[in-house]
Amino acid sequence: TMRPLLAACAALGVAEAALLALTNRLVREPYMDEIFHVRQTRLYCEGDFKAWDPKITTLPGLYLVSTTVLRVAGVLFGDLCHLGALRAVACVFGWLCFPLLYTLLKHAYCEVPGRKYDSSAEWSIVFQALTLSLLPLLFFFHFLYYTDTGSTFLVLASLLLARCDCTISSALVGAASVVFRQNNIVWVVYIAGEKAVAMYHKNANTQDKESLAEPFRFVLWCLAHIPVLLRRLVPYLILVGAFVVFIFLNGSIVVGDKTHHQVKFHGTQFLYFSGVALLSLVPAMLPQFLDKKSIRSAVKRITCWWFIPVLLAMTVLCLLLVKRNTLVHPFILADNRHYIFYIWKDLLGKYTVARYALIPAYLAGIACTMGLTRHKGLLWQILFVSCTLMVLVPAELVEFRYFIMPLLVLHLNVDTDYLTTHVWACLLGLAACVTVNTVTIVLFLLHPFTWPDGSTARFMW
């Protein structure tokens, strides 16, 4: 039955419409990056496609889509190229992420042989999809005219089309996602890699997906099946090739403000992501802590001969990264409107020991990520970690928004067996997201403060 999905869609839509109306009422002027996005879109609405704000770092996908949608709607409703309507475009993109997440989660659940899909499983998947839709780092931007919701929607749509074997459509939507945000090219690579790994598992009849020899067998299989791989992946390869040409001609991955967005090796970005991932994975882990079989499996792994050497090596690597590679972008220290400013000013920047005290949390996050995706196999884990590193490590600036796609991709591939049989864990995750969103949105809307220049400032991710 579709009733749970439709009910959740309706409830989410009503909640988002109400919050959007409240945001438009209380925040009447473009805020932060909205200033640049709104100004550029208005130029497009007026037909001036040559003007470009040099402060904008992304390609004009959001502006082109918004202009097209609002011009078409404007035939019936008049001029709609104003802040409220532009925010509505971003909000609709965010709302549409929910059915995509639901479909992806259902597809992942049903592809496992022998699983029974009943009403309990349906409700569980609806709750999981709602939780991901309400991911605080993303949900906050449903009500602002930012690129995040449109970018996320297009990547999820490309991923879903790929899993339905609509390769050309997937690559075209992937191209659109890159025009929204350039680093989505990494998720195009991920989608192509996922297809290649799936082909390998299907045709090579691999028995042990966790074997350390698996990457070598995969490389040999790829070399032996180059014509087949090219036929299946050529749309993605064309897109990646075109992007390489773009970087060569542009001289950078960003379009504007290149001095403040230079590529730097920032390994601790992955550690920060691991800490955030740990928090988000708690609801998925809790049922396993109550399961004797899972506890025995964990104990068995901890007592393996390789556990202590691997733990020591990972600890040393974390220590080196924290000591040698903790970077602080000037933007972090200059802008007290972002939560990361206070995390750095009052914790990581103030107490050096705090940077090292978080290492156990980083290691736990990595362990949970690997443990909850064991069923996907070593190849998938290497693919996911590699793509996450490519997205995060070149960025000097720490922004929570950079974690959105890695977190969603991770959760879409977590083993949902325990969540499906323990609906309370899904509800716990949902309640946590609702609570965090309530706090951050209330702070943003109802607790503004005045900046030294007299302008109104608000707290945000």
Coordinates of C-alpha atoms in Angstrom, one line a residue:
T1 CA 0.0 0.0 0.0
M2 CA 1.1 3.6 -0.8
R3 CA -0.8 5.1 2.2
P4 CA 2.2 5.5 4.5
L5 CA 4.3 7.2 1.7
L6 CA 1.4 9.5 0.7
A7 CA 0.7 10.4 4.3
A8 CA 4.3 11.2 5.0
C9 CA 4.6 13.2 1.7
A10 CA 1.6 15.3 2.7
A11 CA 2.7 15.9 6.3
L12 CA 6.2 16.9 5.2
G13 CA 4.8 19.1 2.5
V14 CA 2.5 21.0 4.9
A15 CA 5.3 21.4 7.5
E16 CA 7.7 22.7 4.8
A17 CA 5.1 25.1 3.4
A18 CA 4.4 26.5 6.9
L19 CA 8.2 26.9 7.7
L20 CA 8.8 28.5 4.3
A21 CA 6.0 31.0 4.9
L22 CA 7.4 31.8 8.4
T23 CA 10.9 32.2 7.0
N24 CA 9.7 34.6 4.3
R25 CA 7.8 36.6 6.9
L26 CA 10.7 36.9 9.4
V27 CA 13.7 37.0 7.0
R28 CA 12.5 39.5 4.3
E29 CA 15.9 40.2 2.8
P30 CA 18.3 37.8 1.1
Y31 CA 20.6 36.4 3.7
M32 CA 24.3 35.3 3.4
D33 CA 24.9 33.6 0.1
E34 CA 21.3 34.3 -1.0
I35 CA 22.4 37.8 -1.7
F36 CA 24.6 36.5 -4.6
H37 CA 22.2 33.8 -5.8
V38 CA 19.1 36.0 -5.8
R39 CA 20.9 38.9 -7.6
Q40 CA 22.2 36.6 -10.3
T41 CA 18.8 34.9 -10.8
R42 CA 17.1 38.3 -11.2
L43 CA 19.6 39.2 -13.9
Y44 CA 18.6 36.0 -15.7
C45 CA 14.9 36.7 -15.2
E46 CA 15.5 40.1 -17.0
G47 CA 17.2 38.3 -19.9
D48 CA 20.7 39.3 -19.1
F49 CA 22.6 36.0 -19.4
K50 CA 26.0 37.7 -19.9
A51 CA 26.4 39.3 -16.5
W52 CA 28.1 37.2 -13.9
D53 CA 29.0 38.0 -10.2
P54 CA 32.7 37.1 -9.7
K55 CA 31.9 36.1 -6.1
I56 CA 29.8 33.1 -7.2
T57 CA 31.8 29.9 -7.1
T58 CA 29.2 27.5 -8.7
L59 CA 28.0 27.0 -12.2
P60 CA 24.6 28.6 -13.1
G61 CA 22.4 25.5 -12.9
L62 CA 20.2 26.8 -10.0
Y63 CA 19.7 30.1 -11.7
L64 CA 18.8 28.6 -15.1
V65 CA 16.3 26.2 -13.6
S66 CA 14.7 28.8 -11.4
T67 CA 14.4 31.3 -14.2
T68 CA 12.8 28.7 -16.5
V69 CA 10.3 27.5 -13.8
L70 CA 9.3 31.0 -12.7
R71 CA 9.0 32.3 -16.3
V72 CA 6.6 29.5 -17.1
A73 CA 4.6 30.0 -13.9
G74 CA 4.7 33.7 -14.5
V75 CA 2.5 33.3 -17.5
L76 CA -0.4 32.6 -15.0
F77 CA 0.7 34.4 -11.9
G78 CA 2.7 37.4 -13.1
D79 CA 6.3 38.3 -12.2
L80 CA 7.6 35.6 -9.7
C81 CA 11.3 36.4 -9.8
H82 CA 11.3 37.5 -6.1
L83 CA 12.9 36.1 -3.0
G84 CA 9.8 34.2 -1.7
A85 CA 9.3 32.4 -5.0
L86 CA 13.0 31.6 -5.4
R87 CA 13.0 30.1 -1.9
A88 CA 10.0 28.1 -2.9
V89 CA 11.9 26.5 -5.8
A90 CA 14.7 25.4 -3.3
C91 CA 12.0 24.1 -0.9
V92 CA 10.3 22.0 -3.6
F93 CA 13.6 20.5 -4.5
G94 CA 14.1 19.6 -0.8
W95 CA 10.6 18.1 -0.5
L96 CA 11.1 16.0 -3.6
C97 CA 14.2 14.4 -2.1
F98 CA 11.9 12.4 0.2
P99 CA 10.2 10.2 -2.4
L100 CA 13.6 9.6 -4.0
L101 CA 15.1 8.5 -0.7
Y102 CA 12.1 6.3 0.0
T103 CA 12.4 4.6 -3.4
L104 CA 16.2 4.1 -3.0
L105 CA 15.8 2.6 0.5
K106 CA 12.9 0.3 -0.7
H107 CA 15.0 -0.8 -3.7
A108 CA 17.9 -1.6 -1.4
Y109 CA 15.7 -3.5 1.0
C110 CA 13.9 -5.6 -1.7
E111 CA 17.0 -6.6 -3.6
V112 CA 18.1 -8.9 -0.8
P113 CA 16.6 -12.4 -1.5
G114 CA 14.2 -13.8 1.0
R115 CA 13.2 -10.6 2.7
K116 CA 9.5 -10.2 3.4
Y117 CA 8.1 -6.8 2.5
D118 CA 5.1 -6.2 4.8
S119 CA 3.4 -3.2 6.4
S120 CA 6.0 -3.1 9.1
A121 CA 8.8 -2.9 6.6
E122 CA 6.9 -0.2 4.7
W123 CA 6.5 2.0 7.7
S124 CA 10.1 1.5 8.7
I125 CA 11.3 2.6 5.3
V126 CA 9.0 5.6 5.3
F127 CA 10.5 6.6 8.7
Q128 CA 14.0 6.1 7.5
A129 CA 13.4 8.2 4.4
L130 CA 11.8 10.9 6.5
T131 CA 14.8 10.9 8.9
L132 CA 17.2 11.3 5.9
S133 CA 14.9 14.1 4.5
L134 CA 15.1 15.8 7.8
L135 CA 18.9 15.5 8.0
P136 CA 19.6 18.8 9.9
L137 CA 22.5 19.8 7.6
L138 CA 20.2 19.6 4.6
F139 CA 16.7 20.4 6.0
F140 CA 17.9 23.8 7.3
F141 CA 18.5 24.9 3.7
H142 CA 15.1 23.9 2.4
F143 CA 14.0 27.4 3.3
L144 CA 16.8 29.4 1.8
Y145 CA 17.7 30.0 -1.8
Y146 CA 20.9 27.9 -1.8
T147 CA 22.2 25.3 -4.2
D148 CA 22.0 22.4 -1.7
T149 CA 18.5 21.1 -2.2
G150 CA 18.6 21.2 -6.0
S151 CA 22.1 19.7 -6.0
T152 CA 21.1 16.9 -3.6
F153 CA 17.9 16.1 -5.5
L154 CA 19.7 15.7 -8.9
V155 CA 22.4 13.4 -7.4
L156 CA 19.7 11.2 -5.8
A157 CA 17.7 11.2 -9.1
S158 CA 20.9 10.2 -11.0
L159 CA 21.6 7.4 -8.5
L160 CA 18.0 6.1 -8.7
L161 CA 18.1 6.1 -12.5
A162 CA 21.4 4.2 -12.5
R163 CA 19.9 1.5 -10.2
C164 CA 17.0 1.2 -12.6
D165 CA 19.5 0.7 -15.5
C166 CA 18.6 4.0 -17.2
T167 CA 22.3 4.8 -17.8
I168 CA 21.9 7.6 -20.3
S169 CA 19.2 9.4 -18.3
S170 CA 21.3 8.9 -15.2
A171 CA 24.3 10.5 -16.8
L172 CA 22.2 13.4 -18.2
V173 CA 20.8 14.1 -14.7
G174 CA 24.3 13.7 -13.3
A175 CA 25.5 16.4 -15.7
A176 CA 22.7 18.7 -14.5
S177 CA 23.8 18.1 -10.9
V178 CA 27.4 19.2 -11.8
V179 CA 26.0 22.4 -13.3
F180 CA 24.4 23.0 -9.9
R181 CA 27.6 22.2 -8.0
Q182 CA 30.9 21.2 -9.5
N183 CA 32.0 18.6 -6.9
N184 CA 29.0 16.5 -7.8
I185 CA 31.3 15.1 -10.5
V186 CA 32.7 12.9 -7.7
W187 CA 29.2 11.4 -7.2
V188 CA 28.9 10.8 -10.9
V189 CA 32.2 8.8 -10.6
Y190 CA 30.6 7.0 -7.6
I191 CA 27.5 6.0 -9.5
A192 CA 29.7 4.7 -12.4
G193 CA 31.9 2.8 -9.9
E194 CA 28.8 1.3 -8.2
K195 CA 27.6 0.0 -11.6
A196 CA 31.0 -1.5 -12.3
V197 CA 31.1 -3.2 -8.9
A198 CA 27.6 -4.5 -9.4
M199 CA 28.6 -5.9 -12.8
Y200 CA 31.6 -7.6 -11.3
H201 CA 29.7 -9.2 -8.5
K202 CA 27.0 -10.4 -10.9
N203 CA 29.3 -11.9 -13.5
A204 CA 32.4 -13.0 -11.4
N205 CA 30.3 -15.0 -8.9
T206 CA 32.4 -13.8 -6.0
Q207 CA 31.8 -15.7 -2.8
D208 CA 33.7 -13.5 -0.2
K209 CA 33.0 -9.8 -0.7
E210 CA 35.2 -9.0 2.3
S211 CA 38.3 -10.7 1.1
L212 CA 41.4 -8.5 0.9
A213 CA 42.1 -10.1 -2.5
E214 CA 38.8 -8.7 -3.9
P215 CA 40.3 -5.4 -5.2
F216 CA 42.9 -7.2 -7.1
R217 CA 40.4 -9.7 -8.6
F218 CA 38.2 -6.7 -9.5
V219 CA 41.0 -4.9 -11.4
L220 CA 41.9 -8.1 -13.3
W221 CA 38.2 -8.6 -14.2
C222 CA 37.9 -5.0 -15.4
L223 CA 41.0 -5.4 -17.6
A224 CA 39.5 -8.5 -19.1
H225 CA 36.1 -6.9 -19.8
I226 CA 37.0 -3.4 -21.0
P227 CA 34.7 -3.4 -24.0
V228 CA 31.7 -4.4 -21.8
L229 CA 32.5 -1.8 -19.2
L230 CA 32.9 0.9 -21.9
R231 CA 29.5 0.1 -23.4
R232 CA 27.8 0.4 -20.0
L233 CA 29.7 3.3 -18.6
V234 CA 30.5 5.5 -21.6
P235 CA 27.9 8.2 -20.8
Y236 CA 29.6 8.7 -17.4
L237 CA 33.0 8.6 -18.9
I238 CA 32.1 11.3 -21.5
L239 CA 30.8 13.5 -18.6
V240 CA 34.0 13.0 -16.6
G241 CA 36.1 13.8 -19.7
A242 CA 34.1 17.0 -20.3
F243 CA 34.6 18.0 -16.7
V244 CA 38.4 17.5 -17.0
V245 CA 38.4 19.8 -20.0
F246 CA 36.4 22.4 -18.1
I247 CA 39.0 22.4 -15.2
F248 CA 41.8 22.7 -17.8
L249 CA 40.1 25.7 -19.5
N250 CA 38.9 27.3 -16.3
G251 CA 42.1 26.8 -14.3
S252 CA 40.1 25.8 -11.2
I253 CA 37.1 23.7 -10.1
V254 CA 35.4 26.9 -8.9
V255 CA 34.0 29.6 -11.3
G256 CA 34.6 32.7 -9.1
D257 CA 36.4 33.8 -5.9
K258 CA 39.3 31.5 -6.7
T259 CA 41.7 33.0 -4.2
H260 CA 39.5 31.9 -1.2
H261 CA 38.7 28.4 -2.7
Q262 CA 42.1 27.0 -3.5
V263 CA 42.8 23.2 -3.3
K264 CA 44.7 22.2 -0.2
F265 CA 45.2 18.8 1.4
H266 CA 43.0 18.8 4.5
G267 CA 43.0 15.2 5.8
T268 CA 41.2 16.1 9.1
Q269 CA 38.1 16.9 7.0
F270 CA 37.5 13.1 6.8
L271 CA 38.0 12.8 10.6
Y272 CA 35.4 15.5 11.2
F273 CA 33.0 13.7 8.8
S274 CA 33.6 10.5 10.7
G275 CA 32.6 12.2 13.9
V276 CA 29.4 13.5 12.4
A277 CA 28.7 10.1 10.8
L278 CA 29.0 8.5 14.2
L279 CA 26.3 10.7 15.6
S280 CA 24.0 10.0 12.7
L281 CA 24.5 6.2 12.9
V282 CA 23.6 5.9 16.5
P283 CA 20.0 4.8 15.8
A284 CA 21.2 2.1 13.4
M285 CA 23.7 0.9 15.9
L286 CA 21.5 0.7 19.0
P287 CA 19.4 -2.4 18.0
Q288 CA 22.7 -4.3 17.4
F289 CA 23.9 -3.5 20.9
L290 CA 20.8 -5.4 22.1
D291 CA 21.3 -8.4 19.8
K292 CA 23.4 -11.3 21.1
K293 CA 24.4 -12.4 17.6
S294 CA 25.8 -9.0 16.7
I295 CA 27.6 -8.7 20.0
R296 CA 29.3 -12.1 19.5
S297 CA 30.3 -11.1 15.9
A298 CA 31.8 -7.8 17.2
V299 CA 33.7 -9.6 20.0
K300 CA 35.0 -12.1 17.4
R301 CA 36.3 -9.3 15.3
I302 CA 37.9 -7.5 18.2
T303 CA 39.8 -10.6 19.3
C304 CA 41.2 -11.2 15.8
W305 CA 44.9 -11.1 15.4
W306 CA 44.8 -8.1 13.1
F307 CA 42.5 -5.9 15.3
I308 CA 45.2 -4.4 17.6
P309 CA 47.7 -3.6 14.8
V310 CA 45.0 -2.0 12.6
L311 CA 43.7 0.1 15.6
L312 CA 47.2 1.2 16.4
A313 CA 48.0 2.2 12.8
M314 CA 44.7 4.1 12.5
T315 CA 45.3 5.9 15.8
V316 CA 48.8 6.9 14.7
L317 CA 47.4 8.2 11.4
C318 CA 44.8 10.2 13.2
L319 CA 47.4 11.7 15.6
L320 CA 49.5 12.7 12.6
L321 CA 46.6 14.3 10.8
V322 CA 45.5 16.2 13.8
K323 CA 49.0 17.4 14.6
R324 CA 50.2 18.2 11.1
N325 CA 47.1 18.8 9.0
T326 CA 44.6 20.8 11.2
L327 CA 43.9 23.7 8.9
V328 CA 41.9 26.9 9.7
H329 CA 40.4 28.8 6.8
P330 CA 40.2 32.6 7.4
F331 CA 36.4 32.5 6.8
I332 CA 35.9 30.3 9.9
L333 CA 37.5 32.8 12.3
A334 CA 35.9 35.8 10.6
D335 CA 32.2 34.8 10.6
N336 CA 30.4 34.3 13.9
R337 CA 27.1 33.4 12.2
H338 CA 28.2 29.8 11.6
Y339 CA 28.2 27.1 14.3
I340 CA 31.7 26.0 13.2
F341 CA 33.0 29.4 14.4
Y342 CA 32.0 28.6 18.0
I343 CA 33.2 25.0 17.7
W344 CA 36.6 26.3 16.8
K345 CA 36.7 29.4 19.0
D346 CA 35.4 27.7 22.2
L347 CA 36.7 24.1 21.7
L348 CA 39.1 23.0 19.0
G349 CA 41.0 26.3 18.7
K350 CA 41.0 27.1 22.4
Y351 CA 42.0 23.7 23.8
T352 CA 44.6 21.8 21.7
V353 CA 43.9 18.7 23.8
A354 CA 40.3 18.7 22.6
R355 CA 41.5 18.0 19.0
Y356 CA 43.2 14.8 20.3
A357 CA 40.4 13.8 22.7
L358 CA 38.0 13.5 19.7
I359 CA 40.2 10.8 18.0
P360 CA 38.3 7.9 19.7
A361 CA 35.1 9.4 18.3
Y362 CA 36.6 9.6 14.8
L363 CA 37.8 5.9 15.0
A364 CA 34.4 4.8 16.3
G365 CA 32.7 6.6 13.4
I366 CA 35.0 4.8 10.9
A367 CA 34.4 1.5 12.6
C368 CA 30.6 2.0 12.6
T369 CA 30.7 3.0 8.9
M370 CA 32.6 -0.1 8.0
G371 CA 30.6 -2.4 10.2
L372 CA 27.1 -1.2 9.0
T373 CA 28.2 -1.5 5.4
R374 CA 29.9 -4.9 5.6
H375 CA 27.2 -6.5 3.5
K376 CA 28.1 -4.2 0.6
G377 CA 31.6 -5.7 0.4
L378 CA 35.1 -4.3 0.5
L379 CA 34.9 -2.9 -3.1
W380 CA 31.9 -0.7 -2.2
Q381 CA 33.6 0.5 1.0
I382 CA 36.8 1.5 -0.9
L383 CA 34.6 3.3 -3.5
F384 CA 32.6 5.2 -0.9
V385 CA 35.7 6.2 1.2
S386 CA 37.6 7.3 -2.0
C387 CA 34.7 9.5 -3.2
T388 CA 34.2 11.0 0.3
L389 CA 37.9 11.8 0.4
M390 CA 37.8 13.4 -3.0
V391 CA 34.9 15.6 -1.9
L392 CA 36.3 16.6 1.5
V393 CA 40.0 16.5 1.6
P394 CA 40.8 19.2 -1.1
A395 CA 38.7 21.8 0.8
E396 CA 40.5 23.9 3.4
L397 CA 37.2 25.4 4.5
V398 CA 35.2 23.2 7.0
E399 CA 31.5 23.5 6.1
F400 CA 28.9 21.1 7.5
R401 CA 27.1 21.3 4.1
Y402 CA 30.0 19.4 2.5
F403 CA 28.9 16.4 4.6
I404 CA 25.4 16.2 3.1
M405 CA 25.9 13.9 0.2
P406 CA 28.5 11.5 1.9
L407 CA 26.0 11.1 4.8
L408 CA 23.1 10.4 2.5
V409 CA 25.0 7.9 0.4
L410 CA 26.3 6.2 3.6
H411 CA 22.8 5.9 5.0
L412 CA 21.3 4.6 1.8
N413 CA 23.8 1.7 1.9
V414 CA 23.6 0.8 5.6
D415 CA 22.2 -2.6 6.4
T416 CA 18.5 -1.9 7.3
D417 CA 17.7 -5.3 8.7
Y418 CA 17.8 -4.1 12.3
L419 CA 16.0 -0.9 11.6
T420 CA 13.2 -2.7 9.8
T421 CA 12.7 -5.1 12.8
H422 CA 13.1 -2.3 15.4
V423 CA 10.9 0.5 14.3
W424 CA 11.6 2.3 17.6
A425 CA 15.2 2.9 16.4
C426 CA 13.8 4.6 13.3
L427 CA 11.5 6.8 15.4
L428 CA 14.5 7.6 17.7
G429 CA 16.5 8.9 14.7
L430 CA 13.5 10.8 13.4
A431 CA 12.9 12.4 16.8
A432 CA 16.6 13.4 17.0
C433 CA 16.5 15.1 13.6
V434 CA 13.2 16.9 14.5
T435 CA 14.8 18.1 17.8
V436 CA 18.0 19.4 16.1
N437 CA 16.0 21.1 13.3
T438 CA 13.7 22.8 15.8
V439 CA 16.6 24.2 17.8
T440 CA 18.5 25.4 14.7
I441 CA 15.5 26.9 12.9
V442 CA 14.2 28.6 16.1
L443 CA 17.7 30.1 16.7
F444 CA 17.9 31.3 13.1
L445 CA 14.4 32.8 12.9
L446 CA 13.7 34.1 16.4
H447 CA 17.2 35.0 17.8
P448 CA 18.9 37.3 15.4
F449 CA 21.7 39.5 16.6
T450 CA 23.4 42.7 15.3
W451 CA 26.7 42.7 13.5
P452 CA 29.2 45.5 14.1
D453 CA 28.2 47.1 10.8
G454 CA 24.6 47.3 12.0
S455 CA 23.2 44.5 9.8
T456 CA 21.1 41.7 11.2
A457 CA 22.9 38.4 11.6
R458 CA 21.5 34.9 12.3
F459 CA 22.9 31.6 13.4
M460 CA 23.2 28.9 10.8
W461 CA 25.2 25.8 9.9

